[in-house]
Amino acid sequence: MDDEEAELEEGDSDIGETAAEAPGRVASTRTLVDIPVIPFEPPTTGSGHDIGEKQGKLRTAILERVSQNELAKFKEALKGHLVTITLGFFLWKGSTKTTNTRAVKDLDNLMKIIFDVLGKGQQGLGLLEEDSYICEVYAKKELVEDQAEEGLRIIIEEYEDEEMQEVLKEFYSKKSKVSA
């Protein structure tokens, strides 16, 4: 087995598990942020209406699960880093008595709101300096039987690419000089 495969196996985790469900699991050394937001119905951009409200609900849900101290540590850990983001969306299947359209939520619309909330915008948490620091994304959606299991999990890991890092650093340093 080569080093890359060993690293993948070592860092593999079922993104449906929370830390409480997997107390013996060791996070990858590249993991900077791991936020399970369960139970919670993941919002989408949908038709484009009420996006600010949906972002606000997601932001509030994250802040209910992450202390200000943890948030500050996350911001510091992410500062200036390129990142890989892994997103798991756990959508309630519904019951035979209800019509449930959660399964038809588009993955790209689910991801867009998260990226906005992780960023610096009006409803943003300021964890990511810029969207361009996101270099790799993994996402999945799966159905869950119980509404209490519905939610999402956000894992942010360090991504290494020195050339990309330099290009972005140079770009944003020029941009800040122009706006100053």
mmCIF file of C-alpha atoms in Angstrom:
data_model
loop_
_atom_site.group_PDB
_atom_site.id
_atom_site.type_symbol
_atom_site.label_atom_id
_atom_site.label_comp_id
_atom_site.label_asym_id
_atom_site.label_seq_id
_atom_site.Cartn_x
_atom_site.Cartn_y
_atom_site.Cartn_z
ATOM 1 C CA MET A 1 0.000 0.000 0.000
ATOM 2 C CA ASP A 2 1.480 3.392 -0.905
ATOM 3 C CA ASP A 3 1.595 6.442 1.421
ATOM 4 C CA GLU A 4 -1.373 8.150 -0.235
ATOM 5 C CA GLU A 5 -3.634 5.121 0.280
ATOM 6 C CA ALA A 6 -2.444 4.787 3.883
ATOM 7 C CA GLU A 7 -3.205 8.466 4.494
ATOM 8 C CA LEU A 8 -6.684 8.072 3.014
ATOM 9 C CA GLU A 9 -7.434 5.044 5.176
ATOM 10 C CA GLU A 10 -6.084 6.789 8.254
ATOM 11 C CA GLY A 11 -8.185 9.898 7.636
ATOM 12 C CA ASP A 12 -11.303 8.050 6.463
ATOM 13 C CA SER A 13 -14.387 8.544 8.564
ATOM 14 C CA ASP A 14 -18.029 7.966 8.037
ATOM 15 C CA ILE A 15 -19.257 11.543 7.801
ATOM 16 C CA GLY A 16 -22.546 10.401 9.311
ATOM 17 C CA GLU A 17 -20.896 9.688 12.655
ATOM 18 C CA THR A 18 -20.619 12.352 15.309
ATOM 19 C CA ALA A 19 -17.751 12.514 17.779
ATOM 20 C CA ALA A 20 -20.064 11.096 20.451
ATOM 21 C CA GLU A 21 -20.864 8.081 18.248
ATOM 22 C CA ALA A 22 -17.197 7.421 17.482
ATOM 23 C CA PRO A 23 -15.305 8.342 20.662
ATOM 24 C CA GLY A 24 -12.244 6.269 19.726
ATOM 25 C CA ARG A 25 -11.871 7.749 16.232
ATOM 26 C CA VAL A 26 -8.848 9.985 15.763
ATOM 27 C CA ALA A 27 -9.257 12.953 13.419
ATOM 28 C CA SER A 28 -6.859 13.329 10.533
ATOM 29 C CA THR A 29 -3.929 15.587 11.309
ATOM 30 C CA ARG A 30 -5.150 17.744 8.419
ATOM 31 C CA THR A 31 -8.610 18.267 9.968
ATOM 32 C CA LEU A 32 -9.011 21.875 11.079
ATOM 33 C CA VAL A 33 -12.795 21.988 11.627
ATOM 34 C CA ASP A 34 -15.446 19.327 12.250
ATOM 35 C CA ILE A 35 -18.979 20.589 12.908
ATOM 36 C CA PRO A 36 -21.980 18.236 13.057
ATOM 37 C CA VAL A 37 -25.294 20.142 12.875
ATOM 38 C CA ILE A 38 -27.845 17.486 13.833
ATOM 39 C CA PRO A 39 -30.827 17.621 14.189
ATOM 40 C CA PHE A 40 -31.424 20.356 11.609
ATOM 41 C CA GLU A 41 -33.085 20.517 8.200
ATOM 42 C CA PRO A 42 -30.384 21.618 5.742
ATOM 43 C CA PRO A 43 -31.578 24.658 3.755
ATOM 44 C CA THR A 44 -31.048 25.232 0.035
ATOM 45 C CA THR A 45 -30.975 28.366 -2.077
ATOM 46 C CA GLY A 46 -34.110 26.962 -3.756
ATOM 47 C CA SER A 47 -35.941 29.564 -5.789
ATOM 48 C CA GLY A 48 -33.692 32.328 -4.478
ATOM 49 C CA HIS A 49 -36.241 33.725 -2.045
ATOM 50 C CA ASP A 50 -35.373 34.277 1.620
ATOM 51 C CA ILE A 51 -31.721 33.280 1.156
ATOM 52 C CA GLY A 52 -30.605 35.670 3.899
ATOM 53 C CA GLU A 53 -33.139 34.134 6.280
ATOM 54 C CA LYS A 54 -31.985 30.604 5.391
ATOM 55 C CA GLN A 55 -28.344 31.601 5.869
ATOM 56 C CA GLY A 56 -29.273 33.120 9.225
ATOM 57 C CA LYS A 57 -30.954 29.881 10.354
ATOM 58 C CA LEU A 58 -27.890 27.851 9.397
ATOM 59 C CA ARG A 59 -25.567 30.341 11.084
ATOM 60 C CA THR A 60 -27.661 30.200 14.268
ATOM 61 C CA ALA A 61 -27.731 26.381 14.185
ATOM 62 C CA ILE A 62 -23.930 26.267 13.923
ATOM 63 C CA LEU A 63 -23.494 28.826 16.715
ATOM 64 C CA GLU A 64 -25.761 26.740 18.966
ATOM 65 C CA ARG A 65 -23.334 23.831 18.553
ATOM 66 C CA VAL A 66 -19.988 25.639 18.526
ATOM 67 C CA SER A 67 -18.763 27.875 21.344
ATOM 68 C CA GLN A 68 -17.271 31.302 20.647
ATOM 69 C CA ASN A 69 -13.949 29.927 21.906
ATOM 70 C CA GLU A 70 -14.095 27.034 19.409
ATOM 71 C CA LEU A 71 -15.106 29.445 16.640
ATOM 72 C CA ALA A 72 -12.095 31.647 17.398
ATOM 73 C CA LYS A 73 -9.815 28.567 17.299
ATOM 74 C CA PHE A 74 -11.325 27.520 13.965
ATOM 75 C CA LYS A 75 -10.758 30.998 12.503
ATOM 76 C CA GLU A 76 -7.143 30.998 13.640
ATOM 77 C CA ALA A 77 -6.531 27.465 12.312
ATOM 78 C CA LEU A 78 -8.030 28.361 8.922
ATOM 79 C CA LYS A 79 -6.370 31.751 8.520
ATOM 80 C CA GLY A 80 -4.421 31.815 5.271
ATOM 81 C CA HIS A 81 -4.938 28.091 4.607
ATOM 82 C CA LEU A 82 -6.187 26.487 1.459
ATOM 83 C CA VAL A 83 -8.873 23.974 2.352
ATOM 84 C CA THR A 84 -10.678 20.804 1.404
ATOM 85 C CA ILE A 85 -14.307 20.783 2.503
ATOM 86 C CA THR A 86 -16.268 17.595 3.038
ATOM 87 C CA LEU A 87 -20.020 18.008 3.427
ATOM 88 C CA GLY A 88 -22.511 15.373 4.454
ATOM 89 C CA PHE A 89 -26.225 16.118 4.137
ATOM 90 C CA PHE A 90 -28.564 13.773 5.988
ATOM 91 C CA LEU A 91 -32.076 14.299 4.680
ATOM 92 C CA TRP A 92 -35.133 12.918 6.442
ATOM 93 C CA LYS A 93 -36.919 10.327 4.366
ATOM 94 C CA GLY A 94 -40.314 11.303 5.794
ATOM 95 C CA SER A 95 -43.188 9.092 6.717
ATOM 96 C CA THR A 96 -45.950 7.469 4.684
ATOM 97 C CA LYS A 97 -48.309 10.132 6.089
ATOM 98 C CA THR A 98 -46.321 13.082 4.735
ATOM 99 C CA THR A 99 -45.096 14.175 1.345
ATOM 100 C CA ASN A 100 -41.433 14.881 1.792
ATOM 101 C CA THR A 101 -39.365 16.582 -0.888
ATOM 102 C CA ARG A 102 -36.082 16.724 1.023
ATOM 103 C CA ALA A 103 -34.517 13.989 -1.116
ATOM 104 C CA VAL A 104 -34.882 16.110 -4.263
ATOM 105 C CA LYS A 105 -32.845 18.991 -2.842
ATOM 106 C CA ASP A 106 -30.030 19.774 -5.273
ATOM 107 C CA LEU A 107 -26.570 19.159 -3.861
ATOM 108 C CA ASP A 108 -25.180 22.375 -5.366
ATOM 109 C CA ASN A 109 -27.930 24.452 -3.705
ATOM 110 C CA LEU A 110 -27.269 22.760 -0.355
ATOM 111 C CA MET A 111 -23.540 23.544 -0.678
ATOM 112 C CA LYS A 112 -23.946 27.188 -1.735
ATOM 113 C CA ILE A 113 -25.586 28.248 1.524
ATOM 114 C CA ILE A 114 -22.887 26.531 3.576
ATOM 115 C CA PHE A 115 -20.092 28.239 1.664
ATOM 116 C CA ASP A 116 -21.789 31.611 2.205
ATOM 117 C CA VAL A 117 -22.172 30.977 5.945
ATOM 118 C CA LEU A 118 -18.561 29.833 6.291
ATOM 119 C CA GLY A 119 -17.380 33.032 4.578
ATOM 120 C CA LYS A 120 -17.355 36.700 5.525
ATOM 121 C CA GLY A 121 -20.736 37.844 4.176
ATOM 122 C CA GLN A 122 -23.548 39.419 6.170
ATOM 123 C CA GLN A 123 -24.637 36.051 7.612
ATOM 124 C CA GLY A 124 -21.109 34.636 7.497
ATOM 125 C CA LEU A 125 -19.090 33.247 10.375
ATOM 126 C CA GLY A 126 -15.827 34.485 8.849
ATOM 127 C CA LEU A 127 -14.157 31.071 8.947
ATOM 128 C CA LEU A 128 -12.995 31.274 5.321
ATOM 129 C CA GLU A 129 -11.112 34.335 4.159
ATOM 130 C CA GLU A 130 -12.325 33.924 0.586
ATOM 131 C CA ASP A 131 -14.193 31.258 -1.388
ATOM 132 C CA SER A 132 -11.107 30.953 -3.583
ATOM 133 C CA TYR A 133 -9.287 29.303 -0.656
ATOM 134 C CA ILE A 134 -11.564 26.279 -1.184
ATOM 135 C CA CYS A 135 -9.557 24.008 -3.477
ATOM 136 C CA GLU A 136 -11.339 20.703 -3.111
ATOM 137 C CA VAL A 137 -14.914 19.724 -2.214
ATOM 138 C CA TYR A 138 -16.491 16.394 -1.391
ATOM 139 C CA ALA A 139 -20.220 16.242 -0.789
ATOM 140 C CA LYS A 140 -22.895 13.636 -0.411
ATOM 141 C CA LYS A 141 -26.520 13.454 0.520
ATOM 142 C CA GLU A 142 -28.220 10.475 2.029
ATOM 143 C CA LEU A 143 -31.614 9.671 3.443
ATOM 144 C CA VAL A 144 -32.152 9.036 7.148
ATOM 145 C CA GLU A 145 -35.108 7.225 8.702
ATOM 146 C CA ASP A 146 -35.606 9.465 11.731
ATOM 147 C CA GLN A 147 -36.143 13.232 11.624
ATOM 148 C CA ALA A 148 -33.853 13.510 14.679
ATOM 149 C CA GLU A 149 -30.966 12.215 12.509
ATOM 150 C CA GLU A 150 -31.463 14.898 9.853
ATOM 151 C CA GLY A 151 -28.756 17.491 9.481
ATOM 152 C CA LEU A 152 -25.332 18.097 8.052
ATOM 153 C CA ARG A 153 -21.690 17.732 8.875
ATOM 154 C CA ILE A 154 -18.942 20.118 7.843
ATOM 155 C CA ILE A 155 -15.356 18.917 7.844
ATOM 156 C CA ILE A 156 -12.617 21.322 6.774
ATOM 157 C CA GLU A 157 -9.112 20.051 6.201
ATOM 158 C CA GLU A 158 -5.902 21.686 5.168
ATOM 159 C CA TYR A 159 -5.162 21.490 1.434
ATOM 160 C CA GLU A 160 -1.563 21.788 0.306
ATOM 161 C CA ASP A 161 -0.637 23.521 -2.924
ATOM 162 C CA GLU A 162 2.230 25.982 -2.546
ATOM 163 C CA GLU A 163 1.808 27.507 -6.012
ATOM 164 C CA MET A 164 -1.916 28.169 -5.456
ATOM 165 C CA GLN A 165 -1.156 29.571 -1.993
ATOM 166 C CA GLU A 166 1.361 32.045 -3.447
ATOM 167 C CA VAL A 167 -0.954 33.127 -6.276
ATOM 168 C CA LEU A 168 -3.825 33.818 -3.861
ATOM 169 C CA LYS A 169 -1.575 35.570 -1.337
ATOM 170 C CA GLU A 170 -0.215 37.830 -4.078
ATOM 171 C CA PHE A 171 -3.674 38.524 -5.512
ATOM 172 C CA TYR A 172 -5.245 39.458 -2.177
ATOM 173 C CA SER A 173 -2.259 41.549 -1.063
ATOM 174 C CA LYS A 174 -2.584 43.614 -4.298
ATOM 175 C CA LYS A 175 -6.343 43.842 -3.827
ATOM 176 C CA SER A 176 -5.993 45.132 -0.256
ATOM 177 C CA LYS A 177 -3.435 47.764 -1.378
ATOM 178 C CA VAL A 178 -5.833 49.002 -4.076
ATOM 179 C CA SER A 179 -8.763 49.299 -1.670
ATOM 180 C CA ALA A 180 -6.630 51.019 1.017
#
